[in-house]
Coordinates of N, CA and C in Angstrom, one line a residue:
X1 N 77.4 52.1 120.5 CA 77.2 50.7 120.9 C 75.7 50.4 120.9
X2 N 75.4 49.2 120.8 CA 73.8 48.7 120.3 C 73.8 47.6 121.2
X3 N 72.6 47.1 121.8 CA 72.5 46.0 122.9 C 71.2 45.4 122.7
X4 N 70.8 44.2 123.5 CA 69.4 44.4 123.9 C 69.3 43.5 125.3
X5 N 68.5 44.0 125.6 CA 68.6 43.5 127.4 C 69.6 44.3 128.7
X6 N 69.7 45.7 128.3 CA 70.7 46.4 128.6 C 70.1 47.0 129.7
X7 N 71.0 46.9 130.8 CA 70.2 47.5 132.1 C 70.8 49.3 132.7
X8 N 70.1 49.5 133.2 CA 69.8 51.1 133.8 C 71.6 50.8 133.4
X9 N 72.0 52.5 133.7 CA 73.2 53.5 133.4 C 73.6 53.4 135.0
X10 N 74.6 53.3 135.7 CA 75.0 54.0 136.7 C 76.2 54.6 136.9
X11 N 75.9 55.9 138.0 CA 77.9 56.6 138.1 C 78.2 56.2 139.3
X12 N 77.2 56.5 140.0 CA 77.7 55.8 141.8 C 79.1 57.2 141.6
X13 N 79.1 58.7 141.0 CA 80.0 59.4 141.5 C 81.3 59.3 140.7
X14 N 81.4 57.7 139.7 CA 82.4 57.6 138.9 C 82.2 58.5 137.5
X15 N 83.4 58.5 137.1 CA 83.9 59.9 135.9 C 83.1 58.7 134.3
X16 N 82.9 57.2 134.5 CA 82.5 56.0 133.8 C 81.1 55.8 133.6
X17 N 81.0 55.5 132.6 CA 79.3 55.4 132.8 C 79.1 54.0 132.7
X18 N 78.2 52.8 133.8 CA 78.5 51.7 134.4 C 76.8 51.2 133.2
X19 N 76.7 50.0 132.6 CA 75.6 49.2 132.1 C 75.9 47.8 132.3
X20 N 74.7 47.2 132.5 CA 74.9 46.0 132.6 C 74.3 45.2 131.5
X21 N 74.5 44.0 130.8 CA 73.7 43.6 130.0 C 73.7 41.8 129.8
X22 N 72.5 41.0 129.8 CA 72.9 39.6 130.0 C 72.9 39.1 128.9
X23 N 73.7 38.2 128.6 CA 73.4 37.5 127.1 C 73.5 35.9 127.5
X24 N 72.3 35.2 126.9 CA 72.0 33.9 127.1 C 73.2 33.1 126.3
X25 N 73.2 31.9 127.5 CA 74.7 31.0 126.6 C 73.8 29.8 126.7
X26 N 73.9 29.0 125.7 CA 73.9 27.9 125.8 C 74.2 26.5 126.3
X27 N 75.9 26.7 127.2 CA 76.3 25.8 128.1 C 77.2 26.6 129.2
X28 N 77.1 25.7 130.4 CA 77.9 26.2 131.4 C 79.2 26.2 130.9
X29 N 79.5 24.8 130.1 CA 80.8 25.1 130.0 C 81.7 25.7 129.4
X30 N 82.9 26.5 130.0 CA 83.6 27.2 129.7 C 83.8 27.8 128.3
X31 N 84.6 27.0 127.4 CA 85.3 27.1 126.1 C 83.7 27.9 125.7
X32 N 82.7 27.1 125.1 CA 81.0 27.5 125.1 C 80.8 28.7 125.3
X33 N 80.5 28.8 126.2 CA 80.4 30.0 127.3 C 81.3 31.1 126.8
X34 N 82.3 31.2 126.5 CA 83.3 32.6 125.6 C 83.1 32.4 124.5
X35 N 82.6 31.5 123.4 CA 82.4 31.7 122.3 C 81.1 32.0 121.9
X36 N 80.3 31.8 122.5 CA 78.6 32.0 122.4 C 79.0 33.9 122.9
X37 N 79.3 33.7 124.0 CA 79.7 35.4 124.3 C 79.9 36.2 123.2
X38 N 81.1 36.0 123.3 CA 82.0 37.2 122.2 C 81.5 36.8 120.9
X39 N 80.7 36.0 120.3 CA 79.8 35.9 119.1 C 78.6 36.9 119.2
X40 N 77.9 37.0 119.9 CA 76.5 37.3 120.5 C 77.5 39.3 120.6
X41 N 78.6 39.2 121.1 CA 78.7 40.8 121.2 C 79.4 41.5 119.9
X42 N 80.2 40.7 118.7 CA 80.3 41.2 117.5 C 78.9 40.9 116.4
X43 N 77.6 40.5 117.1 CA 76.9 40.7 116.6 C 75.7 41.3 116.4
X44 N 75.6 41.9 117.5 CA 74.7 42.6 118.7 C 74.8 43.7 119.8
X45 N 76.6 43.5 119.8 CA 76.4 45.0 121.1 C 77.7 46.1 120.4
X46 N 78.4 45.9 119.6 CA 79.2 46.6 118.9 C 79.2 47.2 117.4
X47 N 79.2 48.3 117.3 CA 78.5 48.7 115.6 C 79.9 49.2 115.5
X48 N 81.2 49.0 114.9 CA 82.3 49.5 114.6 C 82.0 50.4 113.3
X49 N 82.6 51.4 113.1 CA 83.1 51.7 111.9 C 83.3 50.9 110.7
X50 N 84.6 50.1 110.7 CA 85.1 49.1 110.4 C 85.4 47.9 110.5
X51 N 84.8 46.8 109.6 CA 84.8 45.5 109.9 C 86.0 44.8 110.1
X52 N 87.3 45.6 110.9 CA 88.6 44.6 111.3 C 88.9 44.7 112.5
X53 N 89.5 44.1 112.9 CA 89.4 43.4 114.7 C 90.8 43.0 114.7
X54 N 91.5 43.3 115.7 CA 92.7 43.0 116.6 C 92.6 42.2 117.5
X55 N 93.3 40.6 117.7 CA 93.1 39.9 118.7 C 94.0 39.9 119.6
X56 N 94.0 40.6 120.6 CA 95.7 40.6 121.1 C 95.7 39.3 122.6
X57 N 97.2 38.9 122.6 CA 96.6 37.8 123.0 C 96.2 36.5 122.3
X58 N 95.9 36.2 121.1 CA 95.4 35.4 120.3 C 95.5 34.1 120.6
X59 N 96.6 33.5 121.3 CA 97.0 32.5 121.7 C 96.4 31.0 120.0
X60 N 95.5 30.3 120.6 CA 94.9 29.4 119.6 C 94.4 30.2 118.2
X61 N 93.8 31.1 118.7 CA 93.1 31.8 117.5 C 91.8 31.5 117.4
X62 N 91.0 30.6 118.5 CA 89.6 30.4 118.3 C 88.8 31.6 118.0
X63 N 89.1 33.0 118.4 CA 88.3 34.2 118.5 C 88.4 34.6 117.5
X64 N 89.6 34.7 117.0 CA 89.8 35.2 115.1 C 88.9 34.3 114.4
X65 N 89.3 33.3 114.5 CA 88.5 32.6 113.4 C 86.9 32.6 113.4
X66 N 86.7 32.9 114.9 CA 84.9 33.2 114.5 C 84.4 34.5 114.3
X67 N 85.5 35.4 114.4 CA 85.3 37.1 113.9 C 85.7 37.3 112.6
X68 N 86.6 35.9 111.6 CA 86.6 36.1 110.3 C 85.0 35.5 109.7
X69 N 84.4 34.6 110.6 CA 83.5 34.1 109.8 C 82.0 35.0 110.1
X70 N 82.6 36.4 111.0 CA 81.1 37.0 110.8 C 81.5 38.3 109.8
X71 N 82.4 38.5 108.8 CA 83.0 39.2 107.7 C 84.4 40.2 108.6
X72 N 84.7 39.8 109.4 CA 85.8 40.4 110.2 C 87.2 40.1 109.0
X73 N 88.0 41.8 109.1 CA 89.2 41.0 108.9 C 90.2 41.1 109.7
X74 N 90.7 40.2 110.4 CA 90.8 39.7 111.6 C 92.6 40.0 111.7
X75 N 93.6 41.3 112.7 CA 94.9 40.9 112.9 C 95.2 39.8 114.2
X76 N 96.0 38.7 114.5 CA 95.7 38.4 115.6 C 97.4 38.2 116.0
X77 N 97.4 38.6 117.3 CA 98.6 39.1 117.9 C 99.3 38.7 119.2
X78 N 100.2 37.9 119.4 CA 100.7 36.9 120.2 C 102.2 37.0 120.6
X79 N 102.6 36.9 121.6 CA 104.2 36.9 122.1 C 104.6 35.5 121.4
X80 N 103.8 34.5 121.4 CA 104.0 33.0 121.6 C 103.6 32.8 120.4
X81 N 103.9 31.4 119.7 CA 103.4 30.9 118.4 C 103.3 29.6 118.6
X82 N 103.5 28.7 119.7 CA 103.2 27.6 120.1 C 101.7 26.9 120.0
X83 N 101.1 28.2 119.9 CA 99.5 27.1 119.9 C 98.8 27.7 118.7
X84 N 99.8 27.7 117.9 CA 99.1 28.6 116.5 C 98.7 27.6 115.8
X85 N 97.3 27.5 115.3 CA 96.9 27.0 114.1 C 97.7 26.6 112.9
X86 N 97.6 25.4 112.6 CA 98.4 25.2 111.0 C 98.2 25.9 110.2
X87 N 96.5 26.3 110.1 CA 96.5 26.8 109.0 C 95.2 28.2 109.4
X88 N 95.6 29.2 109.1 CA 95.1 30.5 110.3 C 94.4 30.8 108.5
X89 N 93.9 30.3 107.9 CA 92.6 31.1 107.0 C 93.2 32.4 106.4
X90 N 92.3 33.5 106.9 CA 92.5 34.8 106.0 C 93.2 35.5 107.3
X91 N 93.0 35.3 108.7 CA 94.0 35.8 109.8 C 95.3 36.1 109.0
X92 N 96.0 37.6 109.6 CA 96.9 37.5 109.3 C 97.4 37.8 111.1
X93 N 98.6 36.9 111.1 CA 99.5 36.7 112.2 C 100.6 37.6 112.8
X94 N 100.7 38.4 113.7 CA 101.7 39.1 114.1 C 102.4 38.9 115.5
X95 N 103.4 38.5 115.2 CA 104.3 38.3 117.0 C 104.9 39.3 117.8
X96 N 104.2 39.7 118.7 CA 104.8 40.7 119.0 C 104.0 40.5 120.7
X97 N 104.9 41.4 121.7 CA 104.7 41.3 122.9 C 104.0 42.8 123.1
X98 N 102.6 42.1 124.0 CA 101.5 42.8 124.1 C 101.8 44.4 124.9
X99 N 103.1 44.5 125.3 CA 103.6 45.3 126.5 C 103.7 46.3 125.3
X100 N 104.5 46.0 124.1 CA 104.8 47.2 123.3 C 104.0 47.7 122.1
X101 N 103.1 46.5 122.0 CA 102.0 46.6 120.4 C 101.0 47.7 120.6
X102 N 101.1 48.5 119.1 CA 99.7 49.4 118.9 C 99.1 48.8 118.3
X103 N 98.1 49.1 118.9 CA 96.8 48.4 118.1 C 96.3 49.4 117.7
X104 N 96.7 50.4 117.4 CA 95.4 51.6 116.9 C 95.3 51.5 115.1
X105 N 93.7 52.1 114.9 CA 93.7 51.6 113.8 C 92.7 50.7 113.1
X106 N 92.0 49.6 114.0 CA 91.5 48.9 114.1 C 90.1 49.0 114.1
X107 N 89.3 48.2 113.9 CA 87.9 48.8 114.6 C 86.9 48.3 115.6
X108 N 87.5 47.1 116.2 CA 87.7 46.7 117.2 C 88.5 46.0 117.7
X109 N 88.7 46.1 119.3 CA 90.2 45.3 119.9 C 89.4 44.4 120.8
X110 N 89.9 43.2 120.7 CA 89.2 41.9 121.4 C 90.7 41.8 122.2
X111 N 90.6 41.6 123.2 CA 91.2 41.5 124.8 C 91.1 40.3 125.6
X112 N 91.1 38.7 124.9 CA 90.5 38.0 125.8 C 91.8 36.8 126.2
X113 N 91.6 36.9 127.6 CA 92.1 35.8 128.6 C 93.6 36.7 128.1
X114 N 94.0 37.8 128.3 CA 94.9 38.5 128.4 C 95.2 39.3 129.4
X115 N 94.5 40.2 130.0 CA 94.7 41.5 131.1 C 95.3 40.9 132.0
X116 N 95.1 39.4 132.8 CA 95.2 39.2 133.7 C 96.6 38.3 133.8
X117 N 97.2 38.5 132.6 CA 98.4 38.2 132.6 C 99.4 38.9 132.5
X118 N 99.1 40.2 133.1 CA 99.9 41.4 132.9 C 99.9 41.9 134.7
X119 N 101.6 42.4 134.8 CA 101.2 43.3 136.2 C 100.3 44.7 136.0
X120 N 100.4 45.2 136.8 CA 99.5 46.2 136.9 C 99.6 47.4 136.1
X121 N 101.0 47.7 135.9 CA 101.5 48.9 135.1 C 101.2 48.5 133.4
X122 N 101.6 47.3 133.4 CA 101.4 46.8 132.2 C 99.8 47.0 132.0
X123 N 98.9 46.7 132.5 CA 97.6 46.8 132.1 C 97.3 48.1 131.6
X124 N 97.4 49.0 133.0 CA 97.5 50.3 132.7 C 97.8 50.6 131.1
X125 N 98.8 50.4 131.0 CA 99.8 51.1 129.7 C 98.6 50.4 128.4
X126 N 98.7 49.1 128.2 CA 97.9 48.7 127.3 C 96.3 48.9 127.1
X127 N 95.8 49.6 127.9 CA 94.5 50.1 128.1 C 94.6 51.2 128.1
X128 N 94.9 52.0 128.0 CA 95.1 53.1 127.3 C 95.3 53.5 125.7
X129 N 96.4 52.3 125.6 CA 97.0 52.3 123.9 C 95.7 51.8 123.1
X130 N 94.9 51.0 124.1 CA 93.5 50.7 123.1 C 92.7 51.8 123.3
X131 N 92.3 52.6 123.8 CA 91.4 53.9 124.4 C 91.7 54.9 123.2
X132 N 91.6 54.7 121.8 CA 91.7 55.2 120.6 C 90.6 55.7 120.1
X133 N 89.6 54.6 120.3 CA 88.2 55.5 119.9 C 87.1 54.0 119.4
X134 N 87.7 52.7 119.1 CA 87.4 51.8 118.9 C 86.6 51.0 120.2
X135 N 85.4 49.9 119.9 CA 85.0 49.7 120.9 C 86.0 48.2 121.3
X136 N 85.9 48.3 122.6 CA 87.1 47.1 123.1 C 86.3 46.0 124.3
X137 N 86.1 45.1 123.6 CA 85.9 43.4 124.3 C 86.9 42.7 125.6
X138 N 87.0 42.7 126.5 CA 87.8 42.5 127.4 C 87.3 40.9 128.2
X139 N 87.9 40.2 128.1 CA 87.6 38.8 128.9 C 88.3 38.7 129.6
X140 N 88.3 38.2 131.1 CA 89.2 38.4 131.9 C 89.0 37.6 133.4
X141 N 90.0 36.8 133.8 CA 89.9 36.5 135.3 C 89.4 37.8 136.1
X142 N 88.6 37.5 137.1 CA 88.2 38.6 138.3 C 88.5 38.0 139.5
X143 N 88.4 38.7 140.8 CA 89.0 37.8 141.9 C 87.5 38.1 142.9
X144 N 86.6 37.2 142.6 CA 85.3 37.0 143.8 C 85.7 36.1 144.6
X145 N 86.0 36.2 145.6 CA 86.5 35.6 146.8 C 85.6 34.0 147.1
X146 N 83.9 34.1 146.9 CA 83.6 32.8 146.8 C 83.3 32.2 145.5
X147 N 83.8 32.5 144.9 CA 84.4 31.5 143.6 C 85.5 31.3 143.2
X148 N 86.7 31.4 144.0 CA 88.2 30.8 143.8 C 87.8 29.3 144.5
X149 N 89.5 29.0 144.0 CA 89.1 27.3 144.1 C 88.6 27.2 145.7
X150 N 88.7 25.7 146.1 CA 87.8 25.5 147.2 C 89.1 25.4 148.3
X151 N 90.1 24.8 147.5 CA 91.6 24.5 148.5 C 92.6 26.0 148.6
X152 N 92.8 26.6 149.6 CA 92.8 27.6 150.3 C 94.3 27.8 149.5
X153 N 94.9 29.0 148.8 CA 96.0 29.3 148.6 C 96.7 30.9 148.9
X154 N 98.2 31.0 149.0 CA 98.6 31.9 149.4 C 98.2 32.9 148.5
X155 N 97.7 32.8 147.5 CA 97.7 33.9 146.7 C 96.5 34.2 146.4
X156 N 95.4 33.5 147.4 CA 94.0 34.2 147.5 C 93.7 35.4 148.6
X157 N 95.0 35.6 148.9 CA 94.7 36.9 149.9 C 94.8 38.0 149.5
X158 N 94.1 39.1 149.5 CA 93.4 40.3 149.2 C 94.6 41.6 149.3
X159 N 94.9 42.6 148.7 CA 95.8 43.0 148.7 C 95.4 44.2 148.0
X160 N 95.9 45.6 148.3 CA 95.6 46.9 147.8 C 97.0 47.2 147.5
X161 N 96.7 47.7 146.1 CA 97.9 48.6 145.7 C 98.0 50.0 144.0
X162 N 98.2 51.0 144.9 CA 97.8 51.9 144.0 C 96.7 52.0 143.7
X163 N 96.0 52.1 144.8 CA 94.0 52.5 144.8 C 93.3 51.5 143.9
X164 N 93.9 49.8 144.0 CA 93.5 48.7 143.4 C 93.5 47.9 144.3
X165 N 93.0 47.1 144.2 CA 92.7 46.0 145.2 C 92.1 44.4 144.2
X166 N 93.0 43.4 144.5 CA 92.7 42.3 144.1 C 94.1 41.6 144.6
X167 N 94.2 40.5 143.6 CA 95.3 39.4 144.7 C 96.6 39.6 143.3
X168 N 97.7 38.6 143.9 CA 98.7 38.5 142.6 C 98.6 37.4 142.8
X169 N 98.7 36.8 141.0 CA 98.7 35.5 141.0 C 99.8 35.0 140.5
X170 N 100.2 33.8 140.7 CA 101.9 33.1 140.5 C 101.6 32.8 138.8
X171 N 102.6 33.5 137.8 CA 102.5 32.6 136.6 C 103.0 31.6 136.4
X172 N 102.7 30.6 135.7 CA 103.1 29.2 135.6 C 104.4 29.4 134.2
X173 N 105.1 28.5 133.7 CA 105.6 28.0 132.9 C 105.5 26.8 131.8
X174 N 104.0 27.8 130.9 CA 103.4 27.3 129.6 C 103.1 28.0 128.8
X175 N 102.6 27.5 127.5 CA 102.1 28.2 126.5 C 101.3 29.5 126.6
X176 N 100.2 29.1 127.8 CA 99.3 30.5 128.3 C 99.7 31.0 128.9
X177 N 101.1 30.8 129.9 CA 101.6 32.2 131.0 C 102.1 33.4 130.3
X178 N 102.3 34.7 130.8 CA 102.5 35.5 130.7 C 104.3 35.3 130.4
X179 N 104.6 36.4 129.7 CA 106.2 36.6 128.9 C 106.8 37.3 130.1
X180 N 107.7 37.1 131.2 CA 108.4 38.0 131.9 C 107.8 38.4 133.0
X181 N 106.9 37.7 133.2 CA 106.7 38.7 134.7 C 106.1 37.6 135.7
X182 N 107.1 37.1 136.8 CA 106.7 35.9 137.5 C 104.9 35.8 138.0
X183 N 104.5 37.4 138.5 CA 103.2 37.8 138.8 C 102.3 38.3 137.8
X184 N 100.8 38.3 138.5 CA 100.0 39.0 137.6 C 98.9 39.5 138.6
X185 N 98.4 40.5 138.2 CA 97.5 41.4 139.2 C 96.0 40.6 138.7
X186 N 95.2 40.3 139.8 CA 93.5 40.1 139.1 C 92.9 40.9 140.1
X187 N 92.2 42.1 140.0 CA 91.3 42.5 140.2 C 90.2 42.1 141.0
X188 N 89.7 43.4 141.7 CA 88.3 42.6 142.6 C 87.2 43.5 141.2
X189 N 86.0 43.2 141.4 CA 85.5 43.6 140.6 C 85.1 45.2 140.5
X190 N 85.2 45.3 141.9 CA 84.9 46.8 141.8 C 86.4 47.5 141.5
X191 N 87.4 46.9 141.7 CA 88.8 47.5 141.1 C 89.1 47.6 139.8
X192 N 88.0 46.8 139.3 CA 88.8 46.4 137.5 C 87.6 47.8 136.9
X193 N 86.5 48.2 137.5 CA 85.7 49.2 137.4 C 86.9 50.7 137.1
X194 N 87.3 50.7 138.8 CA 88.5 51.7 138.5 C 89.4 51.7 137.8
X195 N 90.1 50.6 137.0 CA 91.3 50.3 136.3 C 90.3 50.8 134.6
X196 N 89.3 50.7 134.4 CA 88.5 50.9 133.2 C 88.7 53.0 133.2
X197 N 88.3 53.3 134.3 CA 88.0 54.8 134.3 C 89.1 55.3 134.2
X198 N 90.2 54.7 135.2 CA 91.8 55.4 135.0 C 92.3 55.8 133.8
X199 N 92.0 54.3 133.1 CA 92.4 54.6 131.6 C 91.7 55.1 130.5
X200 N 90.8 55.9 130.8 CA 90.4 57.2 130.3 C 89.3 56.5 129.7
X201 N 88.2 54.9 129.9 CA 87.2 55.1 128.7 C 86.0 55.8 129.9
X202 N 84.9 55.7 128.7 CA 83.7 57.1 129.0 C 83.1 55.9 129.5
X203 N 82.6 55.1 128.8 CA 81.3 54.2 129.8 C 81.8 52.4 129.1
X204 N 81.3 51.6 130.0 CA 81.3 50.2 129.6 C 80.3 49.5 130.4
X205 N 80.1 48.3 129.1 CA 78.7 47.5 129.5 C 80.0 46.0 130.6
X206 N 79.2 45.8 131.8 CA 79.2 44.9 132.5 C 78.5 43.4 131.9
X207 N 79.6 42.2 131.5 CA 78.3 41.4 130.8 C 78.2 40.2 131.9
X208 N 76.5 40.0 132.0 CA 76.3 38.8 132.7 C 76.2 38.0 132.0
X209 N 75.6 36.6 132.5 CA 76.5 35.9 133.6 C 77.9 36.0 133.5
X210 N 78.4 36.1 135.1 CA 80.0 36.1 135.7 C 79.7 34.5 135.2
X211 N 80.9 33.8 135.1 CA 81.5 32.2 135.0 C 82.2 32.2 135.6
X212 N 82.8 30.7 135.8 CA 84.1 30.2 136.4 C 85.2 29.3 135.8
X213 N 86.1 29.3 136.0 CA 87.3 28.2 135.0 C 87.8 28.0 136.7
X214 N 88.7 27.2 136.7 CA 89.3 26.4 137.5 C 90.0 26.7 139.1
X215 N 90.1 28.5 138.4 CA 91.1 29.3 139.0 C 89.8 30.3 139.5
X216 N 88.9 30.7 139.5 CA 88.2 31.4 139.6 C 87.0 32.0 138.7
X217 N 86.5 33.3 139.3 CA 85.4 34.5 138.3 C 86.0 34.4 136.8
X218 N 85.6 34.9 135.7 CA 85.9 35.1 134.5 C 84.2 36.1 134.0
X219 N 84.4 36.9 133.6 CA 83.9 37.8 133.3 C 84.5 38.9 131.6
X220 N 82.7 39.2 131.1 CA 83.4 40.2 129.8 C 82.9 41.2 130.0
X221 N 83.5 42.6 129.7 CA 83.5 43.7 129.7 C 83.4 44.0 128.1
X222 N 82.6 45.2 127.8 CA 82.8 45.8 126.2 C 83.2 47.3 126.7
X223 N 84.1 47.8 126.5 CA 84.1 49.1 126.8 C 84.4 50.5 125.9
X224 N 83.9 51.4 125.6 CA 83.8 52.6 124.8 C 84.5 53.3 125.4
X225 N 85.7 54.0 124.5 CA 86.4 55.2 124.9 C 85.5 56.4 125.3

C-alpha cells in the first residue's frame, strides 16, 4: 500500500498494525465527500496487482463507475436491482446476497455503505471471505455518541456483545436496507478496530476526516490482509 500524509504506525498491544492518513475533500457534503475519498484512495493509497475491483453492495453504482473511469474493470454486486443504472457501461452486474458471495479473485474489494447493514456474524463471515490477500476499502456508519442525531433514540444506547461494543440499529424497508435481518450492528470505533483484527487482516490505514450523514459518524477504512 502507498499513501502520502500517512501518520506513525500503532499496536497499543493489538495483533493489527493501526495508520492513520488524511485526505483533503473538497466539500462537506456527503455524496462529495465519498467520492473525492475513494477516488483519492484508488489513486494514491492502493497499488493492487490487478486493475479489477469488486463493488459489493453496489447499490446505484456511483463507485463502479468512477473505478471504471480510472482503468478499473469493475464487478459490482447487489442483493437489489432497484437503483441500478440504465445503462451500467463496461460494469458487469451480479445479483447476489452479500452473506454468500466470494469475492476472491479480485484485486480489490470496495465495501462501501455495506458492513453496517449486516448483523454481526454476518460481518464477521464476509470479512474474512475478503481477507484473500487483496487490499479492501471499507465505508461505513460508526457509532460516536456526539455525532448521532440530536433527537435522542432507543437505539442510541450502547451495548456490548461478543467483545464488541456499538448499538443495533432498526432496518428500514427500502431500496438501501439490508435483505433479512430487522437489525444491524454499528460499531464504536475502537470496536470496528477489533472486528478488523478478528478477521485476520495484518494492518489498516484509519482515513480522516470522520463525516456525518443524517444518522451519524461515517468513516473509511483501507485494510491489508
Amino acid at each position: 500500500m502507498s499513501g502520502d500524509g500517512q501518520g506513525a504506525a500503532a499496536t497499543d498491544g493489538r495483533a493489527i498494525r493501526v495508520d492513520r492518513l488524511t485526505i483533503p475533500v473538497p466539500s462537506d457534503e456527503i455524496a462529495i465527500h465519498r467520492i473525492a475519498t475513494f477516488v483519492h484512495i484508488l489513486k494514491h493509497v492502493v497499488a493492487p496487482e490487478e486493475r479489477t475491483l469488486v463493488d459489493l453492495g453496489a447499490g446505484h453504482c456511483k463507485f463502479s463507475a468512477w473505478a471504471t473511469k480510472l482503468g478499473y474493470a469493475v464487478t459490482a454486486v447487489d442483493g437489489r436491482t432497484e437503483r441500478l443504472p440504465d445503462d451500467l457501461g463496461s460494469i458487469r452486474f451480479v445479483q447476489a446476497d452479500m452473506r454468500d458471495y466470494d469475492p476472491r479473485g479480485h484485486g480489490v474489494v470496495a465495501m462501501l455503505g455495506l458492513l453496517y447493514h449486516l448483523e454481526l456474524g454476518d460481518q464477521e463471515s464476509l470479512l474474512r471471505r475478503c481477507c484473500y490477500g487483496a487490499p479492501v476499502i471499507v465505508e461505513t456508519q460508526v457509532h460516536v455518541p456526539e455525532m448521532v442525531a440530536d433527537t435522542p433514540q432507543d437505539w442510541h444506547r450502547l451495548i456490548e456483545r461478543d467483545g464488541y461494543q456499538g448499538v443495533d440499529f432498526p432496518e428500514g424497508d427500502n431500496p438501501m436496507a439490508s435483505i433479512g435481518n430487522p437489525t444491524s450492528f454499528w460499531h464504536s470505533e475502537d470496536s470496528m478496530i477489533r472486528l478488523f483484527e478478528r478477521t485476520g487482516y495484518s494492518a489498516m490505514t484509519v482515513i480522516d476526516p470522520i463525516f456525518r450523514s443524517v444518522y451519524g459518524a461515517r468513516r473509511f477504512y483501507v485494510l491489508t490482509p
